[in-house]
mmCIF file of C-alpha atoms in Angstrom:
data_model
loop_
_atom_site.group_PDB
_atom_site.id
_atom_site.type_symbol
_atom_site.label_atom_id
_atom_site.label_comp_id
_atom_site.label_asym_id
_atom_site.label_seq_id
_atom_site.Cartn_x
_atom_site.Cartn_y
_atom_site.Cartn_z
ATOM 1 C CA MET A 1235 -13.133 34.970 -32.857
ATOM 2 C CA LYS A 1236 -14.191 37.947 -30.773
ATOM 3 C CA SER A 1237 -16.462 35.728 -28.702
ATOM 4 C CA LEU A 1238 -13.630 33.286 -28.024
ATOM 5 C CA THR A 1239 -11.309 36.087 -27.104
ATOM 6 C CA ARG A 1240 -13.746 37.551 -24.630
ATOM 7 C CA ARG A 1241 -14.280 34.124 -23.048
ATOM 8 C CA SER A 1242 -10.533 33.501 -22.775
ATOM 9 C CA ALA A 1243 -9.902 36.876 -21.207
ATOM 10 C CA ALA A 1244 -12.731 36.367 -18.735
ATOM 11 C CA SER A 1245 -11.540 32.896 -17.715
ATOM 12 C CA ALA A 1246 -8.007 33.978 -16.863
ATOM 13 C CA PRO A 1247 -8.953 35.978 -13.724
ATOM 14 C CA ARG A 1248 -11.269 33.214 -12.604
ATOM 15 C CA ALA A 1249 -8.523 30.602 -13.028
ATOM 16 C CA GLY A 1250 -6.111 32.774 -11.085
ATOM 17 C CA LEU A 1251 -8.732 33.282 -8.378
ATOM 18 C CA SER A 1252 -9.304 29.518 -8.169
ATOM 19 C CA ARG A 1253 -5.587 28.922 -7.710
ATOM 20 C CA ARG A 1254 -5.423 31.592 -4.978
ATOM 21 C CA LEU A 1255 -8.447 30.072 -3.169
ATOM 22 C CA LEU A 1256 -6.864 26.615 -3.261
ATOM 23 C CA ALA A 1257 -3.582 27.967 -1.961
ATOM 24 C CA THR A 1258 -5.425 29.865 0.802
ATOM 25 C CA GLY A 1259 -7.328 26.720 1.727
ATOM 26 C CA ALA A 1260 -4.143 24.695 1.893
ATOM 27 C CA LEU A 1261 -2.584 27.291 4.221
ATOM 28 C CA LEU A 1262 -5.683 27.281 6.420
ATOM 29 C CA CYS A 1263 -5.484 23.487 6.637
ATOM 30 C CA ILE A 1264 -1.841 23.761 7.697
ATOM 31 C CA GLY A 1265 -2.253 26.215 10.500
ATOM 32 C CA VAL A 1266 -5.823 27.409 11.184
ATOM 33 C CA LEU A 1267 -8.719 25.101 10.384
ATOM 34 C CA PRO A 1268 -9.392 21.825 12.185
ATOM 35 C CA LEU A 1269 -8.497 18.699 10.108
ATOM 36 C CA SER A 1270 -12.145 17.820 9.584
ATOM 37 C CA ALA A 1271 -12.607 21.035 7.644
ATOM 38 C CA CYS A 1272 -9.872 20.085 5.197
ATOM 39 C CA SER A 1273 -11.426 17.016 3.651
ATOM 40 C CA LEU A 1274 -11.875 18.961 0.399
ATOM 41 C CA PHE A 1275 -8.084 19.155 0.038
ATOM 42 C CA ASN A 1276 -7.293 15.742 1.572
ATOM 43 C CA PRO A 1277 -10.342 13.503 1.014
ATOM 44 C CA PRO A 1278 -10.841 10.626 3.451
ATOM 45 C CA LEU A 1279 -9.827 7.122 2.371
ATOM 46 C CA GLU A 1280 -12.442 4.673 1.126
ATOM 47 C CA ARG A 1281 -13.358 2.066 3.719
ATOM 48 C CA ASP A 1282 -14.563 -1.533 3.314
ATOM 49 C CA GLU A 1283 -16.337 -2.401 6.577
ATOM 50 C CA SER A 1284 -16.645 -6.090 5.669
ATOM 51 C CA VAL A 1285 -12.857 -6.566 6.212
ATOM 52 C CA HIS A 1286 -11.327 -7.463 9.569
ATOM 53 C CA ALA A 1287 -7.844 -8.035 10.927
ATOM 54 C CA ILE A 1288 -7.080 -11.666 11.863
ATOM 55 C CA PHE A 1289 -5.789 -12.123 15.448
ATOM 56 C CA ASP A 1290 -3.823 -15.267 16.386
ATOM 57 C CA ALA A 1291 -3.255 -15.106 20.163
ATOM 58 C CA GLU A 1292 -1.375 -18.394 20.281
ATOM 59 C CA GLN A 1293 1.280 -17.122 17.784
ATOM 60 C CA ASP A 1294 0.923 -13.515 19.063
ATOM 61 C CA ILE A 1295 0.423 -12.091 15.589
ATOM 62 C CA VAL A 1296 -2.073 -10.004 13.635
ATOM 63 C CA LYS A 1297 -2.590 -10.688 9.936
ATOM 64 C CA MET A 1298 -3.439 -7.721 7.691
ATOM 65 C CA PRO A 1299 -4.579 -7.623 4.035
ATOM 66 C CA LEU A 1300 -1.358 -5.938 2.837
ATOM 67 C CA ASP A 1301 0.771 -8.699 4.438
ATOM 68 C CA ASP A 1302 0.160 -10.744 1.270
ATOM 69 C CA TYR A 1303 2.268 -8.283 -0.725
ATOM 70 C CA SER A 1304 5.451 -8.592 1.260
ATOM 71 C CA HIS A 1305 7.562 -11.297 -0.413
ATOM 72 C CA TYR A 1306 9.145 -12.189 2.929
ATOM 73 C CA GLU A 1307 5.854 -13.193 4.458
ATOM 74 C CA GLY A 1308 6.637 -16.896 4.383
ATOM 75 C CA GLY A 1309 9.072 -16.517 1.497
ATOM 76 C CA THR A 1310 12.428 -18.195 1.209
ATOM 77 C CA ASN A 1311 14.508 -15.022 1.826
ATOM 78 C CA TYR A 1312 17.739 -16.190 0.221
ATOM 79 C CA ALA A 1313 19.118 -12.701 0.813
ATOM 80 C CA TYR A 1314 18.924 -13.322 4.568
ATOM 81 C CA THR A 1315 20.550 -16.750 4.239
ATOM 82 C CA ALA A 1316 23.280 -15.276 2.059
ATOM 83 C CA TYR A 1317 23.980 -12.640 4.705
ATOM 84 C CA GLN A 1318 24.265 -15.316 7.364
ATOM 85 C CA ILE A 1319 26.713 -17.362 5.273
ATOM 86 C CA ALA A 1320 28.853 -14.326 4.475
ATOM 87 C CA MET A 1321 28.874 -13.302 8.144
ATOM 88 C CA LYS A 1322 30.027 -16.747 9.265
ATOM 89 C CA LYS A 1323 32.903 -16.699 6.748
ATOM 90 C CA CYS A 1324 34.023 -13.221 7.836
ATOM 91 C CA MET A 1325 33.853 -14.074 11.529
ATOM 92 C CA ALA A 1326 35.933 -17.208 10.893
ATOM 93 C CA GLU A 1327 38.546 -15.032 9.195
ATOM 94 C CA HIS A 1328 38.699 -13.069 12.507
ATOM 95 C CA GLY A 1329 39.049 -16.241 14.503
ATOM 96 C CA GLN A 1330 35.472 -16.092 15.869
ATOM 97 C CA SER A 1331 32.632 -18.578 15.661
ATOM 98 C CA TYR A 1332 29.230 -17.653 14.285
ATOM 99 C CA THR A 1333 26.101 -19.789 14.231
ATOM 100 C CA ILE A 1334 23.951 -19.464 11.110
ATOM 101 C CA LYS A 1335 20.410 -18.656 12.200
ATOM 102 C CA PRO A 1336 17.361 -19.957 10.348
ATOM 103 C CA VAL A 1337 15.216 -17.552 8.337
ATOM 104 C CA HIS A 1338 12.387 -18.308 10.754
ATOM 105 C CA PRO A 1339 12.473 -19.986 14.179
ATOM 106 C CA GLU A 1340 10.695 -23.282 14.612
ATOM 107 C CA GLY A 1341 6.953 -22.878 14.665
ATOM 108 C CA PHE A 1342 7.102 -19.414 13.101
ATOM 109 C CA THR A 1343 3.926 -18.032 11.516
ATOM 110 C CA PRO A 1344 4.169 -14.862 9.446
ATOM 111 C CA GLY A 1345 2.397 -11.792 10.702
ATOM 112 C CA ASP A 1346 2.720 -8.602 12.718
ATOM 113 C CA ASN A 1347 2.888 -8.866 16.514
ATOM 114 C CA GLY A 1348 0.293 -6.113 16.553
ATOM 115 C CA ARG A 1349 1.894 -3.755 19.007
ATOM 116 C CA ARG A 1350 1.160 -0.617 16.999
ATOM 117 C CA TYR A 1351 -1.859 0.165 19.187
ATOM 118 C CA GLY A 1352 -0.384 -1.257 22.358
ATOM 119 C CA VAL A 1353 0.078 -4.742 23.840
ATOM 120 C CA TRP A 1354 -3.120 -6.805 23.640
ATOM 121 C CA ASN A 1355 -2.356 -10.493 24.204
ATOM 122 C CA VAL A 1356 -3.030 -10.839 27.919
ATOM 123 C CA GLU A 1357 -2.196 -14.546 28.371
ATOM 124 C CA TYR A 1358 0.991 -14.167 26.315
ATOM 125 C CA HIS A 1359 2.252 -11.282 28.429
ATOM 126 C CA GLN A 1360 1.367 -12.962 31.692
ATOM 127 C CA LYS A 1361 3.724 -15.736 30.614
ATOM 128 C CA TYR A 1362 6.558 -13.922 28.806
ATOM 129 C CA GLY A 1363 6.432 -10.329 29.990
ATOM 130 C CA TYR A 1364 6.786 -7.862 27.161
ATOM 131 C CA ASP A 1365 8.055 -10.405 24.650
ATOM 132 C CA LYS A 1366 9.244 -13.986 24.225
ATOM 133 C CA PRO A 1367 13.040 -14.173 23.699
ATOM 134 C CA ASP A 1368 14.022 -14.246 20.033
ATOM 135 C CA PRO A 1369 16.292 -17.205 19.324
ATOM 136 C CA ASN A 1370 17.713 -15.342 16.304
ATOM 137 C CA ALA A 1371 18.545 -12.127 18.150
ATOM 138 C CA GLU A 1372 22.178 -11.124 18.407
ATOM 139 C CA ALA A 1373 23.543 -9.454 21.487
ATOM 140 C CA PRO A 1374 23.894 -5.703 20.866
ATOM 141 C CA VAL A 1375 27.399 -4.379 20.376
ATOM 142 C CA SER A 1376 28.302 -2.120 23.326
ATOM 143 C CA PHE A 1377 29.548 1.344 22.450
ATOM 144 C CA THR A 1378 29.882 2.642 26.002
ATOM 145 C CA ALA A 1379 32.411 5.436 26.083
ATOM 146 C CA GLY A 1380 35.764 4.179 27.399
ATOM 147 C CA ALA A 1381 34.738 0.498 27.264
ATOM 148 C CA SER A 1382 36.769 -1.878 25.114
ATOM 149 C CA LEU A 1383 35.025 -4.276 22.735
ATOM 150 C CA SER A 1384 35.273 -7.986 23.203
ATOM 151 C CA PRO A 1385 36.956 -9.974 20.377
ATOM 152 C CA ASP A 1386 33.534 -11.101 19.170
ATOM 153 C CA GLU A 1387 32.105 -7.567 19.213
ATOM 154 C CA GLN A 1388 35.151 -6.206 17.437
ATOM 155 C CA ALA A 1389 34.895 -8.902 14.757
ATOM 156 C CA ARG A 1390 31.206 -8.225 14.199
ATOM 157 C CA THR A 1391 31.767 -4.511 13.968
ATOM 158 C CA GLU A 1392 34.432 -5.013 11.245
ATOM 159 C CA CYS A 1393 32.406 -7.687 9.440
ATOM 160 C CA TYR A 1394 29.140 -5.734 8.989
ATOM 161 C CA PRO A 1395 30.454 -3.497 6.150
ATOM 162 C CA LYS A 1396 32.588 -6.249 4.667
ATOM 163 C CA VAL A 1397 29.616 -8.584 4.375
ATOM 164 C CA ARG A 1398 27.592 -5.856 2.705
ATOM 165 C CA GLU A 1399 30.403 -5.344 0.150
ATOM 166 C CA THR A 1400 30.565 -9.101 -0.480
ATOM 167 C CA LEU A 1401 26.870 -9.419 -1.177
ATOM 168 C CA ASP A 1402 26.797 -6.240 -3.316
ATOM 169 C CA ALA A 1403 29.527 -7.772 -5.477
ATOM 170 C CA ALA A 1404 27.672 -11.094 -5.710
ATOM 171 C CA VAL A 1405 24.298 -9.541 -6.498
ATOM 172 C CA PRO A 1406 24.787 -6.005 -7.833
ATOM 173 C CA GLU A 1407 21.013 -5.607 -8.363
ATOM 174 C CA GLY A 1408 20.545 -5.761 -4.608
ATOM 175 C CA LYS A 1409 22.988 -2.934 -3.801
ATOM 176 C CA ARG A 1410 21.385 -0.199 -1.754
ATOM 177 C CA LYS A 1411 21.504 3.158 -3.504
ATOM 178 C CA ASP A 1412 22.779 6.100 -1.473
ATOM 179 C CA ASN A 1413 19.998 8.471 -0.361
ATOM 180 C CA ASP A 1414 17.342 6.265 -1.991
ATOM 181 C CA THR A 1415 14.131 6.864 -0.019
ATOM 182 C CA THR A 1416 11.827 4.968 -2.412
ATOM 183 C CA GLN A 1417 9.317 2.872 -0.573
ATOM 184 C CA PRO A 1418 7.621 -0.288 -1.838
ATOM 185 C CA THR A 1419 4.026 0.371 -2.709
ATOM 186 C CA TYR A 1420 2.724 -1.903 0.038
ATOM 187 C CA ILE A 1421 4.662 0.135 2.666
ATOM 188 C CA ARG A 1422 3.334 3.440 1.239
ATOM 189 C CA LEU A 1423 -0.276 2.145 1.284
ATOM 190 C CA GLU A 1424 0.229 0.746 4.775
ATOM 191 C CA ASN A 1425 1.315 4.204 5.952
ATOM 192 C CA GLU A 1426 -1.719 5.825 4.305
ATOM 193 C CA ALA A 1427 -4.041 3.452 6.112
ATOM 194 C CA ARG A 1428 -2.272 3.981 9.417
ATOM 195 C CA ASN A 1429 -2.339 7.740 9.083
ATOM 196 C CA ALA A 1430 -6.103 7.551 8.488
ATOM 197 C CA VAL A 1431 -6.503 5.499 11.644
ATOM 198 C CA ASP A 1432 -4.305 7.832 13.678
ATOM 199 C CA GLY A 1433 -6.416 10.829 12.630
ATOM 200 C CA SER A 1434 -9.761 9.125 13.278
ATOM 201 C CA ASP A 1435 -12.290 9.982 16.003
ATOM 202 C CA LEU A 1436 -12.284 6.290 16.950
ATOM 203 C CA HIS A 1437 -8.551 6.399 17.735
ATOM 204 C CA LYS A 1438 -9.015 9.459 19.958
ATOM 205 C CA GLU A 1439 -11.947 7.902 21.762
ATOM 206 C CA LEU A 1440 -10.279 4.570 22.472
ATOM 207 C CA GLU A 1441 -6.992 6.206 23.436
ATOM 208 C CA GLU A 1442 -8.741 8.283 26.126
ATOM 209 C CA LYS A 1443 -10.570 5.244 27.451
ATOM 210 C CA TRP A 1444 -7.339 3.212 27.592
ATOM 211 C CA LYS A 1445 -5.455 6.027 29.296
ATOM 212 C CA GLN A 1446 -8.166 6.267 31.933
ATOM 213 C CA CYS A 1447 -8.080 2.542 32.521
ATOM 214 C CA VAL A 1448 -4.311 2.247 33.043
ATOM 215 C CA SER A 1449 -4.350 5.412 35.140
ATOM 216 C CA ASN A 1450 -7.028 3.922 37.389
ATOM 217 C CA ARG A 1451 -4.697 0.982 37.927
ATOM 218 C CA GLY A 1452 -1.739 3.027 38.962
ATOM 219 C CA LEU A 1453 0.233 3.525 35.688
ATOM 220 C CA THR A 1454 1.154 6.807 33.981
ATOM 221 C CA PRO A 1455 -0.024 6.872 30.364
ATOM 222 C CA ASN A 1456 1.952 8.704 27.701
ATOM 223 C CA ARG A 1457 -0.111 7.971 24.615
ATOM 224 C CA ALA A 1458 -2.144 5.070 23.270
ATOM 225 C CA GLY A 1459 -0.319 1.880 24.163
ATOM 226 C CA SER A 1460 2.548 3.489 26.102
ATOM 227 C CA VAL A 1461 3.163 4.217 29.786
ATOM 228 C CA ALA A 1462 5.973 6.075 31.525
ATOM 229 C CA GLU A 1463 6.858 2.968 33.610
ATOM 230 C CA GLU A 1464 8.144 1.255 30.431
ATOM 231 C CA THR A 1465 11.277 3.395 30.251
ATOM 232 C CA PRO A 1466 13.036 2.106 33.398
ATOM 233 C CA MET A 1467 11.728 -1.365 32.635
ATOM 234 C CA ALA A 1468 13.354 -1.343 29.187
ATOM 235 C CA GLN A 1469 16.609 -0.007 30.632
ATOM 236 C CA ALA A 1470 16.679 -2.778 33.237
ATOM 237 C CA LYS A 1471 15.942 -5.387 30.597
ATOM 238 C CA TYR A 1472 18.768 -4.022 28.388
ATOM 239 C CA GLU A 1473 21.270 -4.206 31.242
ATOM 240 C CA LYS A 1474 20.316 -7.768 32.112
ATOM 241 C CA GLY A 1475 20.135 -8.881 28.486
ATOM 242 C CA TRP A 1476 17.036 -9.199 26.319
ATOM 243 C CA ASP A 1477 16.898 -12.947 26.849
ATOM 244 C CA ALA A 1478 16.686 -12.580 30.639
ATOM 245 C CA PRO A 1479 13.449 -13.910 32.190
ATOM 246 C CA PRO A 1480 10.874 -11.157 32.848
ATOM 247 C CA THR A 1481 10.647 -9.712 36.312
ATOM 248 C CA GLU A 1482 7.405 -9.712 38.276
ATOM 249 C CA GLU A 1483 7.247 -5.938 37.807
ATOM 250 C CA GLU A 1484 7.581 -6.209 34.003
ATOM 251 C CA ILE A 1485 4.802 -8.778 33.927
ATOM 252 C CA ARG A 1486 2.616 -6.583 36.134
ATOM 253 C CA ILE A 1487 3.087 -3.462 34.018
ATOM 254 C CA VAL A 1488 2.601 -5.109 30.629
ATOM 255 C CA THR A 1489 -0.397 -7.177 31.826
ATOM 256 C CA ILE A 1490 -2.218 -4.076 33.063
ATOM 257 C CA GLN A 1491 -1.721 -2.453 29.663
ATOM 258 C CA ALA A 1492 -2.960 -5.555 27.829
ATOM 259 C CA GLU A 1493 -5.970 -6.022 30.114
ATOM 260 C CA CYS A 1494 -7.011 -2.427 29.611
ATOM 261 C CA ASN A 1495 -6.524 -2.792 25.873
ATOM 262 C CA ARG A 1496 -8.785 -5.814 25.855
ATOM 263 C CA GLU A 1497 -11.313 -4.031 28.104
ATOM 264 C CA VAL A 1498 -11.775 -1.044 25.767
ATOM 265 C CA GLY A 1499 -11.155 -3.020 22.562
ATOM 266 C CA MET A 1500 -8.493 -0.628 21.342
ATOM 267 C CA THR A 1501 -6.182 -2.890 19.333
ATOM 268 C CA GLN A 1502 -9.046 -5.004 17.956
ATOM 269 C CA GLN A 1503 -11.020 -2.041 16.662
ATOM 270 C CA LEU A 1504 -8.096 -0.004 15.380
ATOM 271 C CA TYR A 1505 -6.541 -2.915 13.476
ATOM 272 C CA ASP A 1506 -9.980 -3.690 12.016
ATOM 273 C CA LEU A 1507 -10.227 -0.042 10.932
ATOM 274 C CA GLU A 1508 -6.763 -0.165 9.421
ATOM 275 C CA ALA A 1509 -7.627 -3.340 7.533
ATOM 276 C CA GLN A 1510 -10.799 -1.662 6.219
ATOM 277 C CA TYR A 1511 -8.717 1.193 4.839
ATOM 278 C CA GLN A 1512 -6.145 -1.180 3.368
ATOM 279 C CA MET A 1513 -8.485 -3.268 1.229
ATOM 280 C CA PRO A 1514 -9.775 -0.487 -1.073
ATOM 281 C CA LEU A 1515 -6.157 0.731 -1.519
ATOM 282 C CA ILE A 1516 -5.137 -2.803 -2.489
ATOM 283 C CA ARG A 1517 -7.859 -2.961 -5.137
ATOM 284 C CA LYS A 1518 -6.848 0.433 -6.491
ATOM 285 C CA HIS A 1519 -3.104 -0.454 -6.732
ATOM 286 C CA GLN A 1520 -3.343 -4.169 -7.378
ATOM 287 C CA ALA A 1521 -1.241 -4.269 -10.546
ATOM 288 C CA GLN A 1522 1.624 -2.308 -8.927
ATOM 289 C CA LEU A 1523 1.567 -4.450 -5.836
ATOM 290 C CA GLU A 1524 1.733 -7.657 -7.857
ATOM 291 C CA GLN A 1525 4.504 -6.315 -10.003
ATOM 292 C CA GLU A 1526 6.666 -5.272 -7.034
ATOM 293 C CA ARG A 1527 6.071 -8.531 -5.172
ATOM 294 C CA GLN A 1528 7.250 -10.488 -8.199
ATOM 295 C CA ALA A 1529 10.302 -8.218 -8.605
ATOM 296 C CA ALA A 1530 11.197 -8.822 -4.941
ATOM 297 C CA LYS A 1531 10.931 -12.575 -5.474
ATOM 298 C CA ASP A 1532 13.059 -12.362 -8.603
ATOM 299 C CA LEU A 1533 15.762 -10.415 -6.751
ATOM 300 C CA ASP A 1534 15.767 -12.849 -3.880
ATOM 301 C CA GLU A 1535 16.276 -15.697 -6.320
ATOM 302 C CA LYS A 1536 19.503 -14.033 -7.442
ATOM 303 C CA TYR A 1537 20.944 -14.596 -3.954
ATOM 304 C CA ARG A 1538 20.219 -18.270 -4.323
ATOM 305 C CA GLN A 1539 23.343 -18.859 -6.409
ATOM 306 C CA TYR A 1540 25.531 -17.265 -3.732
ATOM 307 C CA VAL A 1541 23.874 -19.557 -1.129
ATOM 308 C CA MET A 1542 24.353 -22.671 -3.326
ATOM 309 C CA ASP A 1543 28.009 -21.775 -3.992
ATOM 310 C CA ASN A 1544 28.923 -21.092 -0.388
ATOM 311 C CA GLN A 1545 27.046 -23.524 1.765
#
């Protein structure tokens, strides 16, 4: 017993010292040491270099490993259809017409348009400017001070909360909880992979090369994939309407960015790196991802009855 007592007494200071050292290390990581020195406290993610992002230039999308765990990637999305039906009914009650939009436009292929690391699809942008018009997009409701809303804008403004109430009553399981910040696992893992890419030496290296390239061609880079000239371009596009054809200046600016991106390989390499971080995370959290994907499908099926009853 004496031996055990001496050992216990001796271990207490060491345990306290360990806690103090860990706390000190965490504080150093926050404000003093470079991030590379903090790997002990925030170990780097595992990487599978055999994995690559899949680029589809014709569809202007990038497919990533975690895309398979979003139910709405190619899913039926009855929740969206239910919203469209409820919106049309509410607009009719206000004497306004409303066209139900399909879940996906004709020829749609699921995937991300891959703009996270800047525009990359040179031929696409030479044809469409920054983006092809979205046939499902609604005109934004104007809230300019002193301006009156059109009857259509007024009806939409009043219908948004009413439609939400209608669907919450029809499918209580789908009601959004106040202050609920819970993220699906696939979103959380996606953020982990993206944060790892953002903090990588490769990101810094490619960002500097891209900035130099666009700068050499007369643009003012802000950060990877962004230039100062985009701000007035976006404002002009908003004033004309997002479906307005692109101007020559818009095409020029976005094409330079995409050509520089292709030249330095920024989007290709960074999406590949992100995919390589995603795959080990998927393997580690496979069961949870499968469970949440099935739960999302089950919830969406509950909206099916509303769709069937109100079509």
